[in-house]
């Protein structure tokens, strides 16, 4: 740990670079495109086990972290599919396998589903996260840690340097 530097804890804004790879070596996600991840620690934006592993780190620290499916996006559920009448969609435009859509249940709860298959009359929705069942391997470099502003704490998320985006 680096003496005198702020450490990652709740209510700190953290900026980091990471690369996420799967067991087969495939890069599933990365910030190496020049857009680091910025988040408000403790706000629930990240996987809990990922955020917990970051606690106490400071700018300049590096971390290699492996998360099991249970600590990542859960096990793959073979039953988490639904066949929906295509008439429930306002348009067939954008109905392509892999597309994420919001689905609302009878109680008004919102879920994310992924289009698995598109047929003439129906669409098959998959409620599994695309990384469900995968072991996740993260390589992380902490770039910056700073206290959150009052506005960030009020809104429950970090704001980019000169702008406020929701």
JSON list of C-alpha atoms in Angstrom, two decimals:
[
{"chain": "A", "resi": 1, "resn": "UNK", "atom": "CA", "xyz": [0.00, 0.00, 0.00]},
{"chain": "A", "resi": 2, "resn": "UNK", "atom": "CA", "xyz": [1.12, 3.56, -0.62]},
{"chain": "A", "resi": 3, "resn": "UNK", "atom": "CA", "xyz": [1.51, 5.75, 2.45]},
{"chain": "A", "resi": 4, "resn": "UNK", "atom": "CA", "xyz": [-0.39, 9.03, 2.41]},
{"chain": "A", "resi": 5, "resn": "UNK", "atom": "CA", "xyz": [-2.53, 8.21, -0.62]},
{"chain": "A", "resi": 6, "resn": "UNK", "atom": "CA", "xyz": [-6.28, 7.83, -0.19]},
{"chain": "A", "resi": 7, "resn": "UNK", "atom": "CA", "xyz": [-7.36, 4.20, -0.12]},
{"chain": "A", "resi": 8, "resn": "UNK", "atom": "CA", "xyz": [-10.44, 2.67, -1.72]},
{"chain": "A", "resi": 9, "resn": "UNK", "atom": "CA", "xyz": [-13.34, 2.57, 0.73]},
{"chain": "A", "resi": 10, "resn": "UNK", "atom": "CA", "xyz": [-17.01, 3.50, 0.69]},
{"chain": "A", "resi": 11, "resn": "UNK", "atom": "CA", "xyz": [-17.79, 6.98, -0.64]},
{"chain": "A", "resi": 12, "resn": "UNK", "atom": "CA", "xyz": [-14.55, 7.27, -2.60]},
{"chain": "A", "resi": 13, "resn": "UNK", "atom": "CA", "xyz": [-14.54, 7.76, -6.37]},
{"chain": "A", "resi": 14, "resn": "UNK", "atom": "CA", "xyz": [-12.25, 5.21, -7.97]},
{"chain": "A", "resi": 15, "resn": "UNK", "atom": "CA", "xyz": [-10.79, 5.28, -11.48]},
{"chain": "A", "resi": 16, "resn": "UNK", "atom": "CA", "xyz": [-9.18, 2.12, -12.75]},
{"chain": "A", "resi": 17, "resn": "UNK", "atom": "CA", "xyz": [-8.15, 0.19, -15.83]},
{"chain": "A", "resi": 18, "resn": "UNK", "atom": "CA", "xyz": [-8.96, -3.48, -16.10]},
{"chain": "A", "resi": 19, "resn": "UNK", "atom": "CA", "xyz": [-8.92, -6.39, -18.48]},
{"chain": "A", "resi": 20, "resn": "UNK", "atom": "CA", "xyz": [-11.38, -9.24, -17.95]},
{"chain": "A", "resi": 21, "resn": "UNK", "atom": "CA", "xyz": [-10.47, -12.59, -19.48]},
{"chain": "A", "resi": 22, "resn": "UNK", "atom": "CA", "xyz": [-12.23, -15.94, -19.39]},
{"chain": "A", "resi": 23, "resn": "UNK", "atom": "CA", "xyz": [-10.73, -19.40, -18.79]},
{"chain": "A", "resi": 24, "resn": "UNK", "atom": "CA", "xyz": [-10.29, -19.87, -22.55]},
{"chain": "A", "resi": 25, "resn": "UNK", "atom": "CA", "xyz": [-8.16, -16.69, -22.74]},
{"chain": "A", "resi": 26, "resn": "UNK", "atom": "CA", "xyz": [-10.85, -14.65, -24.50]},
{"chain": "A", "resi": 27, "resn": "UNK", "atom": "CA", "xyz": [-10.87, -10.97, -23.48]},
{"chain": "A", "resi": 28, "resn": "UNK", "atom": "CA", "xyz": [-14.48, -10.38, -22.43]},
{"chain": "A", "resi": 29, "resn": "UNK", "atom": "CA", "xyz": [-14.09, -6.72, -21.46]},
{"chain": "A", "resi": 30, "resn": "UNK", "atom": "CA", "xyz": [-11.35, -4.13, -21.16]},
{"chain": "A", "resi": 31, "resn": "UNK", "atom": "CA", "xyz": [-10.79, -0.44, -20.52]},
{"chain": "A", "resi": 32, "resn": "UNK", "atom": "CA", "xyz": [-7.65, -0.42, -22.65]},
{"chain": "A", "resi": 33, "resn": "UNK", "atom": "CA", "xyz": [-9.46, 1.72, -25.24]},
{"chain": "A", "resi": 34, "resn": "UNK", "atom": "CA", "xyz": [-8.57, 4.79, -23.18]},
{"chain": "A", "resi": 35, "resn": "UNK", "atom": "CA", "xyz": [-11.83, 4.94, -21.24]},
{"chain": "A", "resi": 36, "resn": "UNK", "atom": "CA", "xyz": [-11.09, 3.85, -17.67]},
{"chain": "A", "resi": 37, "resn": "UNK", "atom": "CA", "xyz": [-13.83, 2.68, -15.33]},
{"chain": "A", "resi": 38, "resn": "UNK", "atom": "CA", "xyz": [-14.91, 5.30, -12.79]},
{"chain": "A", "resi": 39, "resn": "UNK", "atom": "CA", "xyz": [-17.29, 4.39, -9.97]},
{"chain": "A", "resi": 40, "resn": "UNK", "atom": "CA", "xyz": [-18.44, 5.42, -6.50]},
{"chain": "A", "resi": 41, "resn": "UNK", "atom": "CA", "xyz": [-17.24, 2.77, -4.06]},
{"chain": "A", "resi": 42, "resn": "UNK", "atom": "CA", "xyz": [-20.04, 1.32, -1.97]},
{"chain": "A", "resi": 43, "resn": "UNK", "atom": "CA", "xyz": [-22.80, 2.32, -4.40]},
{"chain": "A", "resi": 44, "resn": "UNK", "atom": "CA", "xyz": [-23.49, -1.20, -5.66]},
{"chain": "A", "resi": 45, "resn": "UNK", "atom": "CA", "xyz": [-22.39, -0.47, -9.24]},
{"chain": "A", "resi": 46, "resn": "UNK", "atom": "CA", "xyz": [-19.92, -3.38, -9.38]},
{"chain": "A", "resi": 47, "resn": "UNK", "atom": "CA", "xyz": [-19.90, -7.06, -8.56]},
{"chain": "A", "resi": 48, "resn": "UNK", "atom": "CA", "xyz": [-19.69, -7.16, -4.73]},
{"chain": "A", "resi": 49, "resn": "UNK", "atom": "CA", "xyz": [-16.72, -9.58, -4.66]},
{"chain": "A", "resi": 50, "resn": "UNK", "atom": "CA", "xyz": [-14.84, -7.44, -7.20]},
{"chain": "A", "resi": 51, "resn": "UNK", "atom": "CA", "xyz": [-15.38, -4.27, -5.18]},
{"chain": "A", "resi": 52, "resn": "UNK", "atom": "CA", "xyz": [-14.50, -5.99, -1.90]},
{"chain": "A", "resi": 53, "resn": "UNK", "atom": "CA", "xyz": [-11.16, -7.10, -3.36]},
{"chain": "A", "resi": 54, "resn": "UNK", "atom": "CA", "xyz": [-10.37, -3.47, -4.23]},
{"chain": "A", "resi": 55, "resn": "UNK", "atom": "CA", "xyz": [-10.86, -2.15, -0.69]},
{"chain": "A", "resi": 56, "resn": "UNK", "atom": "CA", "xyz": [-7.68, -0.65, 0.75]},
{"chain": "A", "resi": 57, "resn": "UNK", "atom": "CA", "xyz": [-5.90, -0.28, -2.59]},
{"chain": "A", "resi": 58, "resn": "UNK", "atom": "CA", "xyz": [-4.49, 3.10, -3.62]},
{"chain": "A", "resi": 59, "resn": "UNK", "atom": "CA", "xyz": [-3.53, 4.79, -6.89]},
{"chain": "A", "resi": 60, "resn": "UNK", "atom": "CA", "xyz": [-0.78, 2.84, -8.61]},
{"chain": "A", "resi": 61, "resn": "UNK", "atom": "CA", "xyz": [-1.70, -0.51, -7.04]},
{"chain": "A", "resi": 62, "resn": "UNK", "atom": "CA", "xyz": [-2.22, -3.52, -9.29]},
{"chain": "A", "resi": 63, "resn": "UNK", "atom": "CA", "xyz": [-4.41, -6.54, -8.59]},
{"chain": "A", "resi": 64, "resn": "UNK", "atom": "CA", "xyz": [-4.94, -9.89, -10.28]},
{"chain": "A", "resi": 65, "resn": "UNK", "atom": "CA", "xyz": [-8.29, -11.30, -9.19]},
{"chain": "A", "resi": 66, "resn": "UNK", "atom": "CA", "xyz": [-10.18, -14.47, -10.10]},
{"chain": "A", "resi": 67, "resn": "UNK", "atom": "CA", "xyz": [-13.90, -14.71, -9.37]},
{"chain": "A", "resi": 68, "resn": "UNK", "atom": "CA", "xyz": [-15.85, -17.96, -9.45]},
{"chain": "A", "resi": 69, "resn": "UNK", "atom": "CA", "xyz": [-19.23, -17.96, -11.23]},
{"chain": "A", "resi": 70, "resn": "UNK", "atom": "CA", "xyz": [-20.92, -17.68, -7.81]},
{"chain": "A", "resi": 71, "resn": "UNK", "atom": "CA", "xyz": [-19.01, -14.45, -7.10]},
{"chain": "A", "resi": 72, "resn": "UNK", "atom": "CA", "xyz": [-19.40, -13.23, -10.68]},
{"chain": "A", "resi": 73, "resn": "UNK", "atom": "CA", "xyz": [-22.60, -13.45, -12.67]},
{"chain": "A", "resi": 74, "resn": "UNK", "atom": "CA", "xyz": [-23.89, -16.72, -11.23]},
{"chain": "A", "resi": 75, "resn": "UNK", "atom": "CA", "xyz": [-24.17, -20.21, -12.62]},
{"chain": "A", "resi": 76, "resn": "UNK", "atom": "CA", "xyz": [-25.78, -20.68, -16.02]},
{"chain": "A", "resi": 77, "resn": "UNK", "atom": "CA", "xyz": [-29.47, -21.55, -15.55]},
{"chain": "A", "resi": 78, "resn": "UNK", "atom": "CA", "xyz": [-30.84, -23.83, -18.28]},
{"chain": "A", "resi": 79, "resn": "UNK", "atom": "CA", "xyz": [-34.38, -22.89, -17.17]},
{"chain": "A", "resi": 80, "resn": "UNK", "atom": "CA", "xyz": [-33.91, -19.11, -17.49]},
{"chain": "A", "resi": 81, "resn": "UNK", "atom": "CA", "xyz": [-35.50, -18.86, -20.94]},
{"chain": "A", "resi": 82, "resn": "UNK", "atom": "CA", "xyz": [-38.89, -17.56, -22.04]},
{"chain": "A", "resi": 83, "resn": "UNK", "atom": "CA", "xyz": [-40.69, -17.79, -25.36]},
{"chain": "A", "resi": 84, "resn": "UNK", "atom": "CA", "xyz": [-42.51, -14.52, -26.12]},
{"chain": "A", "resi": 85, "resn": "UNK", "atom": "CA", "xyz": [-44.96, -13.72, -28.91]},
{"chain": "A", "resi": 86, "resn": "UNK", "atom": "CA", "xyz": [-43.24, -11.43, -31.41]},
{"chain": "A", "resi": 87, "resn": "UNK", "atom": "CA", "xyz": [-46.34, -9.20, -31.34]},
{"chain": "A", "resi": 88, "resn": "UNK", "atom": "CA", "xyz": [-45.23, -8.05, -27.86]},
{"chain": "A", "resi": 89, "resn": "UNK", "atom": "CA", "xyz": [-42.42, -6.10, -29.51]},
{"chain": "A", "resi": 90, "resn": "UNK", "atom": "CA", "xyz": [-43.25, -2.72, -31.06]},
{"chain": "A", "resi": 91, "resn": "UNK", "atom": "CA", "xyz": [-40.97, -3.43, -34.01]},
{"chain": "A", "resi": 92, "resn": "UNK", "atom": "CA", "xyz": [-38.91, -6.28, -35.41]},
{"chain": "A", "resi": 93, "resn": "UNK", "atom": "CA", "xyz": [-36.05, -3.82, -35.86]},
{"chain": "A", "resi": 94, "resn": "UNK", "atom": "CA", "xyz": [-33.20, -4.63, -33.50]},
{"chain": "A", "resi": 95, "resn": "UNK", "atom": "CA", "xyz": [-34.51, -8.10, -32.68]},
{"chain": "A", "resi": 96, "resn": "UNK", "atom": "CA", "xyz": [-31.21, -9.90, -33.09]},
{"chain": "A", "resi": 97, "resn": "UNK", "atom": "CA", "xyz": [-29.58, -12.65, -31.02]},
{"chain": "A", "resi": 98, "resn": "UNK", "atom": "CA", "xyz": [-27.39, -11.17, -28.29]},
{"chain": "A", "resi": 99, "resn": "UNK", "atom": "CA", "xyz": [-29.31, -7.90, -28.01]},
{"chain": "A", "resi": 100, "resn": "UNK", "atom": "CA", "xyz": [-30.09, -6.88, -24.43]},
{"chain": "A", "resi": 101, "resn": "UNK", "atom": "CA", "xyz": [-33.62, -5.67, -23.69]},
{"chain": "A", "resi": 102, "resn": "UNK", "atom": "CA", "xyz": [-35.49, -4.56, -20.58]},
{"chain": "A", "resi": 103, "resn": "UNK", "atom": "CA", "xyz": [-38.40, -6.76, -19.55]},
{"chain": "A", "resi": 104, "resn": "UNK", "atom": "CA", "xyz": [-41.04, -5.80, -16.98]},
{"chain": "A", "resi": 105, "resn": "UNK", "atom": "CA", "xyz": [-42.92, -8.40, -14.98]},
{"chain": "A", "resi": 106, "resn": "UNK", "atom": "CA", "xyz": [-46.50, -8.15, -13.65]},
{"chain": "A", "resi": 107, "resn": "UNK", "atom": "CA", "xyz": [-45.23, -6.46, -10.47]},
{"chain": "A", "resi": 108, "resn": "UNK", "atom": "CA", "xyz": [-43.41, -3.76, -12.42]},
{"chain": "A", "resi": 109, "resn": "UNK", "atom": "CA", "xyz": [-39.96, -5.18, -11.69]},
{"chain": "A", "resi": 110, "resn": "UNK", "atom": "CA", "xyz": [-37.43, -4.61, -14.47]},
{"chain": "A", "resi": 111, "resn": "UNK", "atom": "CA", "xyz": [-35.06, -7.33, -15.66]},
{"chain": "A", "resi": 112, "resn": "UNK", "atom": "CA", "xyz": [-32.50, -7.53, -18.42]},
{"chain": "A", "resi": 113, "resn": "UNK", "atom": "CA", "xyz": [-32.96, -10.34, -20.91]},
{"chain": "A", "resi": 114, "resn": "UNK", "atom": "CA", "xyz": [-30.91, -11.22, -23.96]},
{"chain": "A", "resi": 115, "resn": "UNK", "atom": "CA", "xyz": [-32.48, -12.24, -27.24]},
{"chain": "A", "resi": 116, "resn": "UNK", "atom": "CA", "xyz": [-31.46, -15.84, -27.84]},
{"chain": "A", "resi": 117, "resn": "UNK", "atom": "CA", "xyz": [-33.45, -16.69, -30.98]},
{"chain": "A", "resi": 118, "resn": "UNK", "atom": "CA", "xyz": [-35.86, -14.88, -33.32]},
{"chain": "A", "resi": 119, "resn": "UNK", "atom": "CA", "xyz": [-38.51, -16.92, -35.15]},
{"chain": "A", "resi": 120, "resn": "UNK", "atom": "CA", "xyz": [-41.40, -15.87, -37.40]},
{"chain": "A", "resi": 121, "resn": "UNK", "atom": "CA", "xyz": [-43.90, -15.65, -34.53]},
{"chain": "A", "resi": 122, "resn": "UNK", "atom": "CA", "xyz": [-41.83, -15.80, -31.34]},
{"chain": "A", "resi": 123, "resn": "UNK", "atom": "CA", "xyz": [-38.67, -14.54, -29.67]},
{"chain": "A", "resi": 124, "resn": "UNK", "atom": "CA", "xyz": [-36.71, -16.64, -27.18]},
{"chain": "A", "resi": 125, "resn": "UNK", "atom": "CA", "xyz": [-35.38, -14.57, -24.27]},
{"chain": "A", "resi": 126, "resn": "UNK", "atom": "CA", "xyz": [-32.45, -15.67, -22.11]},
{"chain": "A", "resi": 127, "resn": "UNK", "atom": "CA", "xyz": [-32.37, -14.22, -18.59]},
{"chain": "A", "resi": 128, "resn": "UNK", "atom": "CA", "xyz": [-28.81, -15.42, -17.94]},
{"chain": "A", "resi": 129, "resn": "UNK", "atom": "CA", "xyz": [-26.09, -12.77, -17.96]},
{"chain": "A", "resi": 130, "resn": "UNK", "atom": "CA", "xyz": [-23.80, -13.39, -20.97]},
{"chain": "A", "resi": 131, "resn": "UNK", "atom": "CA", "xyz": [-20.98, -14.23, -18.52]},
{"chain": "A", "resi": 132, "resn": "UNK", "atom": "CA", "xyz": [-23.08, -16.56, -16.32]},
{"chain": "A", "resi": 133, "resn": "UNK", "atom": "CA", "xyz": [-21.20, -19.76, -15.56]},
{"chain": "A", "resi": 134, "resn": "UNK", "atom": "CA", "xyz": [-17.84, -18.21, -16.40]},
{"chain": "A", "resi": 135, "resn": "UNK", "atom": "CA", "xyz": [-14.81, -17.88, -14.12]},
{"chain": "A", "resi": 136, "resn": "UNK", "atom": "CA", "xyz": [-13.69, -14.26, -14.40]},
{"chain": "A", "resi": 137, "resn": "UNK", "atom": "CA", "xyz": [-10.01, -13.24, -14.40]},
{"chain": "A", "resi": 138, "resn": "UNK", "atom": "CA", "xyz": [-9.38, -9.53, -13.81]},
{"chain": "A", "resi": 139, "resn": "UNK", "atom": "CA", "xyz": [-6.12, -7.61, -14.17]},
{"chain": "A", "resi": 140, "resn": "UNK", "atom": "CA", "xyz": [-6.66, -4.26, -12.48]},
{"chain": "A", "resi": 141, "resn": "UNK", "atom": "CA", "xyz": [-4.59, -1.08, -12.18]},
{"chain": "A", "resi": 142, "resn": "UNK", "atom": "CA", "xyz": [-5.90, 1.61, -9.84]},
{"chain": "A", "resi": 143, "resn": "UNK", "atom": "CA", "xyz": [-5.41, 5.01, -11.48]},
{"chain": "A", "resi": 144, "resn": "UNK", "atom": "CA", "xyz": [-7.01, 7.43, -9.02]},
{"chain": "A", "resi": 145, "resn": "UNK", "atom": "CA", "xyz": [-8.83, 7.42, -5.68]},
{"chain": "A", "resi": 146, "resn": "UNK", "atom": "CA", "xyz": [-10.50, 10.57, -4.37]},
{"chain": "A", "resi": 147, "resn": "UNK", "atom": "CA", "xyz": [-13.28, 11.50, -1.96]},
{"chain": "A", "resi": 148, "resn": "UNK", "atom": "CA", "xyz": [-16.70, 11.78, -3.59]},
{"chain": "A", "resi": 149, "resn": "UNK", "atom": "CA", "xyz": [-18.24, 15.23, -3.87]},
{"chain": "A", "resi": 150, "resn": "UNK", "atom": "CA", "xyz": [-21.47, 16.03, -2.03]},
{"chain": "A", "resi": 151, "resn": "UNK", "atom": "CA", "xyz": [-23.31, 15.90, -5.37]},
{"chain": "A", "resi": 152, "resn": "UNK", "atom": "CA", "xyz": [-21.89, 12.47, -6.21]},
{"chain": "A", "resi": 153, "resn": "UNK", "atom": "CA", "xyz": [-22.92, 11.14, -2.81]},
{"chain": "A", "resi": 154, "resn": "UNK", "atom": "CA", "xyz": [-26.41, 12.61, -3.23]},
{"chain": "A", "resi": 155, "resn": "UNK", "atom": "CA", "xyz": [-26.79, 11.06, -6.69]},
{"chain": "A", "resi": 156, "resn": "UNK", "atom": "CA", "xyz": [-25.22, 7.74, -5.70]},
{"chain": "A", "resi": 157, "resn": "UNK", "atom": "CA", "xyz": [-22.68, 7.59, -8.55]},
{"chain": "A", "resi": 158, "resn": "UNK", "atom": "CA", "xyz": [-19.53, 9.31, -9.80]},
{"chain": "A", "resi": 159, "resn": "UNK", "atom": "CA", "xyz": [-19.56, 12.20, -12.23]},
{"chain": "A", "resi": 160, "resn": "UNK", "atom": "CA", "xyz": [-17.03, 12.66, -14.99]},
{"chain": "A", "resi": 161, "resn": "UNK", "atom": "CA", "xyz": [-14.55, 15.49, -14.53]},
{"chain": "A", "resi": 162, "resn": "UNK", "atom": "CA", "xyz": [-16.18, 18.46, -16.26]},
{"chain": "A", "resi": 163, "resn": "UNK", "atom": "CA", "xyz": [-19.60, 17.08, -16.99]},
{"chain": "A", "resi": 164, "resn": "UNK", "atom": "CA", "xyz": [-22.53, 15.43, -15.35]},
{"chain": "A", "resi": 165, "resn": "UNK", "atom": "CA", "xyz": [-23.88, 12.46, -17.21]},
{"chain": "A", "resi": 166, "resn": "UNK", "atom": "CA", "xyz": [-26.71, 10.14, -16.26]}
]
